[in-house]
GROMACS .gro file of C-alpha atoms in nm:
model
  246
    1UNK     CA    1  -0.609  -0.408   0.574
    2UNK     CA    2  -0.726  -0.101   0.416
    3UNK     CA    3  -0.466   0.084   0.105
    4UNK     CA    4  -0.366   0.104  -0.214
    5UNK     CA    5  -0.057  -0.149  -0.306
    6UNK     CA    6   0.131   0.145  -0.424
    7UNK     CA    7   0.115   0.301  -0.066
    8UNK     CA    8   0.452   0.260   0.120
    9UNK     CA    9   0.293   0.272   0.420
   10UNK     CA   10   0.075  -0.013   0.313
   11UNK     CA   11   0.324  -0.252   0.233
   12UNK     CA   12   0.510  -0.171   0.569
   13UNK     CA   13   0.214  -0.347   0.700
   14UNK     CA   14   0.095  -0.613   0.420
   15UNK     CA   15   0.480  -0.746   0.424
   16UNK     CA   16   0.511  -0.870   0.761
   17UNK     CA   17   0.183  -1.008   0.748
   18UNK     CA   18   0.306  -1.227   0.419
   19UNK     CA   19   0.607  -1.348   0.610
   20UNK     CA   20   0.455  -1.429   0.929
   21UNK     CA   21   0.162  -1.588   0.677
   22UNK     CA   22  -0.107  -1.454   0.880
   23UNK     CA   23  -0.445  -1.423   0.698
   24UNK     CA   24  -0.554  -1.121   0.606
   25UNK     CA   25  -0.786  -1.008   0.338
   26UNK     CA   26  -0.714  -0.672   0.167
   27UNK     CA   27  -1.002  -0.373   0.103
   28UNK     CA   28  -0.842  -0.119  -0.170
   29UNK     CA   29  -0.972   0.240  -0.058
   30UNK     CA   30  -0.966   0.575  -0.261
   31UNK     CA   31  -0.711   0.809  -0.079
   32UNK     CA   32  -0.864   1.161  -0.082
   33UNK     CA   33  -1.241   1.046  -0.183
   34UNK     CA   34  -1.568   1.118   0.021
   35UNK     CA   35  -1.791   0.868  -0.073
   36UNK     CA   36  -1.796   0.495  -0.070
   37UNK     CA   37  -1.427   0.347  -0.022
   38UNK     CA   38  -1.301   0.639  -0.016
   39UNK     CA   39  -1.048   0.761   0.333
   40UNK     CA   40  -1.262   1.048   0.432
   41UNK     CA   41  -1.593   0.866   0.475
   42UNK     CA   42  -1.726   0.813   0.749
   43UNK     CA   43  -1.701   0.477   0.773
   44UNK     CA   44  -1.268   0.528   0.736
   45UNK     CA   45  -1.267   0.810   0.961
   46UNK     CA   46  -1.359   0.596   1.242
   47UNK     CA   47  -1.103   0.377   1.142
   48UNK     CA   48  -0.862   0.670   1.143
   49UNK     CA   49  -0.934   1.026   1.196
   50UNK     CA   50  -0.618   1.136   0.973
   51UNK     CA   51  -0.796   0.971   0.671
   52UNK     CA   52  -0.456   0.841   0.590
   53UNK     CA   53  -0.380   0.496   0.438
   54UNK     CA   54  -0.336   0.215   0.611
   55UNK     CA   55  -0.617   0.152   0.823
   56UNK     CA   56  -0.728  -0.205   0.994
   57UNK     CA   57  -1.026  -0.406   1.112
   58UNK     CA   58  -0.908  -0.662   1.353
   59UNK     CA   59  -1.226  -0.829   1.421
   60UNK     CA   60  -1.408  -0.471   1.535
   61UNK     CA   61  -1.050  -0.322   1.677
   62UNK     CA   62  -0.998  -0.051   1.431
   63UNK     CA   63  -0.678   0.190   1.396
   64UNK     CA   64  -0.462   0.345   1.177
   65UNK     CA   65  -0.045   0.439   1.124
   66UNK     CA   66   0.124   0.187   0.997
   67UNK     CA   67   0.446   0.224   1.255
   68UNK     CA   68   0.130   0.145   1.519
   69UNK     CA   69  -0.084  -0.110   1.331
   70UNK     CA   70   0.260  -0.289   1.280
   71UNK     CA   71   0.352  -0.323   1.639
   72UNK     CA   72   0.008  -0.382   1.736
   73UNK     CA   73   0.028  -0.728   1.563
   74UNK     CA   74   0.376  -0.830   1.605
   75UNK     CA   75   0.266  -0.745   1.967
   76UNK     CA   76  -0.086  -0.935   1.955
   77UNK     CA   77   0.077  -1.206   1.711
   78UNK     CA   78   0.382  -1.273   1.897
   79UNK     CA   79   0.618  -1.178   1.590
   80UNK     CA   80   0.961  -1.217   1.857
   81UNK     CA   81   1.168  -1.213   1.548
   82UNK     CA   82   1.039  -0.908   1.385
   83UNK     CA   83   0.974  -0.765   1.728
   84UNK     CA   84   1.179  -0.905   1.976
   85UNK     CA   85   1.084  -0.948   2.359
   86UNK     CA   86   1.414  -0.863   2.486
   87UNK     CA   87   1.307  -0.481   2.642
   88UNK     CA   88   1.669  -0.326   2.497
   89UNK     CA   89   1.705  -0.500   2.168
   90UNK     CA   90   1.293  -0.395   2.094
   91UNK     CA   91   1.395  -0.063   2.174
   92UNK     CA   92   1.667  -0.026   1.877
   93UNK     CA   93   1.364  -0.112   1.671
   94UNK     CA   94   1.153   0.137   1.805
   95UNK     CA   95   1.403   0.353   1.787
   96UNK     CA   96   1.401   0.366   1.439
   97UNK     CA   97   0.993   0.342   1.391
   98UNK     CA   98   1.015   0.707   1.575
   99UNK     CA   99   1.325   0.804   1.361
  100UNK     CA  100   1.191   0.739   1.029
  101UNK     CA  101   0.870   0.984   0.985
  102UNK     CA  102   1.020   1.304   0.940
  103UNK     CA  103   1.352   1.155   0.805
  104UNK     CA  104   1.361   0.854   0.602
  105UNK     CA  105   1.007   0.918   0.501
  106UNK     CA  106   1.107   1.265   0.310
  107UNK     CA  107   1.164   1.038   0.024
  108UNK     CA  108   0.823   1.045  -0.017
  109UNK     CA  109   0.744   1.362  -0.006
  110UNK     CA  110   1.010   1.487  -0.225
  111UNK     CA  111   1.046   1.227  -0.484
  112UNK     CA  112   0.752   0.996  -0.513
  113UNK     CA  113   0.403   1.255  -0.409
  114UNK     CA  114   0.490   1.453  -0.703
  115UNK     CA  115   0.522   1.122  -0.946
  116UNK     CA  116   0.239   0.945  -0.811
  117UNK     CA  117  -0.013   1.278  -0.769
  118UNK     CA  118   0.103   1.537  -0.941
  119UNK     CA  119   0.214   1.674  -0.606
  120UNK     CA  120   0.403   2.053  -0.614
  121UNK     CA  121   0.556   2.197  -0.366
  122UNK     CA  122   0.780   2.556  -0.350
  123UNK     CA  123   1.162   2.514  -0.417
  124UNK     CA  124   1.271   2.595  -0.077
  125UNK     CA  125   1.046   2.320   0.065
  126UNK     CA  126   1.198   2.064  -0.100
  127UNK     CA  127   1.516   2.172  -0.068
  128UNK     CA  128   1.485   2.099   0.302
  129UNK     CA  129   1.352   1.763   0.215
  130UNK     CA  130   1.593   1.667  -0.010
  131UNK     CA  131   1.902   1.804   0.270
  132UNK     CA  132   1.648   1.589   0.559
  133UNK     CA  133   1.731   1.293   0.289
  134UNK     CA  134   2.052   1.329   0.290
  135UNK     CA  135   2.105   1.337   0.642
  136UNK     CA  136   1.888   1.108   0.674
  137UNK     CA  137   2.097   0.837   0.455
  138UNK     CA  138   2.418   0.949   0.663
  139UNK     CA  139   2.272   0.808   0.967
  140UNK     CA  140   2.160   0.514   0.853
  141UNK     CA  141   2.494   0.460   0.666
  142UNK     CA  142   2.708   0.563   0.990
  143UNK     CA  143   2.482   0.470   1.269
  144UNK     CA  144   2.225   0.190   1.163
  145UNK     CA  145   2.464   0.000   0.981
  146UNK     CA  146   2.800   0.072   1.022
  147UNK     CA  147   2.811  -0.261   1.211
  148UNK     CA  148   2.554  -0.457   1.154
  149UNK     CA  149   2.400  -0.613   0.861
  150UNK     CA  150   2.038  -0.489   0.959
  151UNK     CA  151   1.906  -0.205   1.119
  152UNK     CA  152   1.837  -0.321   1.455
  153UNK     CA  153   2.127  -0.588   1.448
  154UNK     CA  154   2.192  -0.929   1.293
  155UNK     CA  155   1.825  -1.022   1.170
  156UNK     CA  156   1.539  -0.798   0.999
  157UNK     CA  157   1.300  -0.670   1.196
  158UNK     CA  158   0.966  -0.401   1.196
  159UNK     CA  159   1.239  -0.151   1.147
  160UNK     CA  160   1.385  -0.293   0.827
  161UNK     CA  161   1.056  -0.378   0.642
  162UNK     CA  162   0.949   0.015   0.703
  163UNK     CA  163   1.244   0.163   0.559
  164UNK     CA  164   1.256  -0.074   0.292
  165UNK     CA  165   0.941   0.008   0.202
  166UNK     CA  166   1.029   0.360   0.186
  167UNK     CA  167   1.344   0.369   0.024
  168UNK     CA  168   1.301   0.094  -0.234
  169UNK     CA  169   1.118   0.305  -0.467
  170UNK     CA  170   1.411   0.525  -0.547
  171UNK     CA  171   1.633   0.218  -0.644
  172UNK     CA  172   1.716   0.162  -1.023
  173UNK     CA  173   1.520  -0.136  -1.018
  174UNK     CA  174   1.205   0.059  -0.979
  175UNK     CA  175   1.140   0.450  -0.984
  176UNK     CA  176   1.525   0.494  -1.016
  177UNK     CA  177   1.521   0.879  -0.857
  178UNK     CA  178   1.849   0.840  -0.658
  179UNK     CA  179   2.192   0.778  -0.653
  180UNK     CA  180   2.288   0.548  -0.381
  181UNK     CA  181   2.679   0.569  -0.425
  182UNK     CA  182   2.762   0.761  -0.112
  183UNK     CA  183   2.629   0.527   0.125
  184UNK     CA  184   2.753   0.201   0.057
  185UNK     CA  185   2.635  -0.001   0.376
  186UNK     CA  186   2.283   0.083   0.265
  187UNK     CA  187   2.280  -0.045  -0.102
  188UNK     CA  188   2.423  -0.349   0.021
  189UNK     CA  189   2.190  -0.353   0.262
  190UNK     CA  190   1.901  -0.294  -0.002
  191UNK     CA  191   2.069  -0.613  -0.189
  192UNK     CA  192   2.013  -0.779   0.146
  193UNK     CA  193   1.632  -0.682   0.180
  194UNK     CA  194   1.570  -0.807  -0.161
  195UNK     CA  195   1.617  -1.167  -0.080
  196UNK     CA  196   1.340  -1.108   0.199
  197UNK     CA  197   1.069  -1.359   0.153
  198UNK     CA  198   0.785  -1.187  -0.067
  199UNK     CA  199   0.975  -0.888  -0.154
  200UNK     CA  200   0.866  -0.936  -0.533
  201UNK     CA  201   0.536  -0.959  -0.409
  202UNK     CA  202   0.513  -0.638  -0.212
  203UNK     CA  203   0.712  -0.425  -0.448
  204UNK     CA  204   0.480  -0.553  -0.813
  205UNK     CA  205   0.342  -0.253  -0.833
  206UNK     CA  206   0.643  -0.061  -0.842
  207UNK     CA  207   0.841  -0.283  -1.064
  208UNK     CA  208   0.509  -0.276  -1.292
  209UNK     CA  209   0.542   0.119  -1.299
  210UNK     CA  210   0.964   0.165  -1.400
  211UNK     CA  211   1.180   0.348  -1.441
  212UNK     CA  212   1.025   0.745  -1.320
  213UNK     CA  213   1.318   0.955  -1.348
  214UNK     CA  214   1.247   1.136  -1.677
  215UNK     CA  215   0.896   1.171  -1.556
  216UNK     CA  216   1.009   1.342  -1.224
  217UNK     CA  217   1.261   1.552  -1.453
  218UNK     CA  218   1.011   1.705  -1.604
  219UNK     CA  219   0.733   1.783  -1.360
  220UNK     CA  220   0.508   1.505  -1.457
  221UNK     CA  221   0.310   1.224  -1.288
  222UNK     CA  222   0.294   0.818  -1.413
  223UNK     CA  223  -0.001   0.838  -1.607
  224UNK     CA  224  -0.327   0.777  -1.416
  225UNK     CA  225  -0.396   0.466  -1.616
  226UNK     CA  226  -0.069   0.352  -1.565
  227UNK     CA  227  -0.110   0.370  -1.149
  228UNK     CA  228  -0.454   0.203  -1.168
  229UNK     CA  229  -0.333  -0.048  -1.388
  230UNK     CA  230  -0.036  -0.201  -1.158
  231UNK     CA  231  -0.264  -0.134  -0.826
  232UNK     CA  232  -0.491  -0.365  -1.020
  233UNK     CA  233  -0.182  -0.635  -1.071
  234UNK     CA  234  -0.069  -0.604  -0.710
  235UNK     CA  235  -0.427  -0.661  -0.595
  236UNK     CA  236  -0.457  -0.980  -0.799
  237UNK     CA  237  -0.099  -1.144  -0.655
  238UNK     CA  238  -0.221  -0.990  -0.330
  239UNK     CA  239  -0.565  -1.174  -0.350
  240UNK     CA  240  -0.399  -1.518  -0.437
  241UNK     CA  241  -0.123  -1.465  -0.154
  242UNK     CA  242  -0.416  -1.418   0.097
  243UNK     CA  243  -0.655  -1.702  -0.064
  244UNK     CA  244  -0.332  -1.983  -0.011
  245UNK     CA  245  -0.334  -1.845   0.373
  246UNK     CA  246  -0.709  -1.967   0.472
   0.00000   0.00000   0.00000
């Protein structure tokens, strides 16, 4: 697997690999970079053409997108819990994989690029992120899990560990950058995710990195050292993780 811990994508895909314990060693790349390591060389570009993080090497299969590389090996894997076989209930999970890149995944764009890269964007832009948010929180407050104590139904699945991924970051726990009140179903269903097995492991580097609010308030990015220094940590609980596995 080919990222940077910090990466939401990323963990997407390093967490179900964790649970399901299958082995998997883990190549940090340089988002943005040309040369060696980096996700516009050559070598990544093959892997994929967006140079976007995360990429895989399954034994010479390459691809990237997370949403993609995670099916692919729940698929190849036989994950039936995080993916099930039934055709209707693995279509409420795919329902929300297609759902959740230009809705869920706004948090990103609004509220985490410009802390973790110094990312600017005009006012109006993100105020149609930040409304996409919102709606975005509505639905999965009055349609994902209105009923239901996960997002496909009564167990987690792919769906779950993506938007976790996502929207963890905001949580006072770890970047802190939003107020959760108005949609009760999903802090509770946050509290829920948190008790997923290796959820401390995937989210180290943003527990290392705090609270980001003031940061954010002011138009300023976590300190450079700062980032490197808890991709560093993450990398060393990832590399034991993955050493107990072979």
């Amino acid at each position: 697997i080919f990222g940077v811990p910090v990466s939401q994508p990323v963990r997407a895909v390093v967490w179900p690999c964790l649970i399901k314990r299958c082995p998997f060693k883990f190549q940090p790349v340089t988002p943005g970079k040309e040369g060696k390591r980096g996700t516009r060389s050559p070598e990544f570009l093959e892997m994929n053409p967006s140079g976007q993080i995360p990429a895989i090497d399954d034994g010479g299969f390459k691809m990237g997108e997370s949403m993609a590389i995670m099916t692919y090996l729940a698929e190849t894997r036989r994950w039936s819990d995080l993916w099930p076989t039934d055709a209707q209930e693995r279509a409420r999970v795919n329902m929300y994989l297609h759902y959740h890149h230009r809705n869920v995944r706004e948090a990103s764009a609004l509220l985490i690029a410009p802390l973790f890269t110094g990312a600017k964007s005009a006012p109006d832009v993100n105020e149609n992120r930040r409304t996409n948010l919102v709606i975005a929180l509505s639905t999965l407050e009055e349609h994902y899990l209105d009923d239901k104590p996960y997002l496909a139904g009564d167990t987690v699945t792919l769906a779950d560990l993506a938007c976790y991924s996502e929207l963890a970051q905001l949580l006072p726990q770890f970047q802190n950058l939003w107020d959760f009140g108005a949609t009760p179903n999903v802090r509770q269903w946050c509290s829920r995710m948190s008790q997923v097995p290796y959820h401390d492991d995937v989210m180290l580097c943003n527990t290392l990195l705090g609270d980001g609010s003031s940061l954010l308030a002011n138009g300023q990015p976590f300190p450079l050292e700062s980032m490197i220094a808890a991709n560093k940590e993450a990398m060393k609980r990832l590399a034991v993780l993955t050493e107990e596995m072979h």
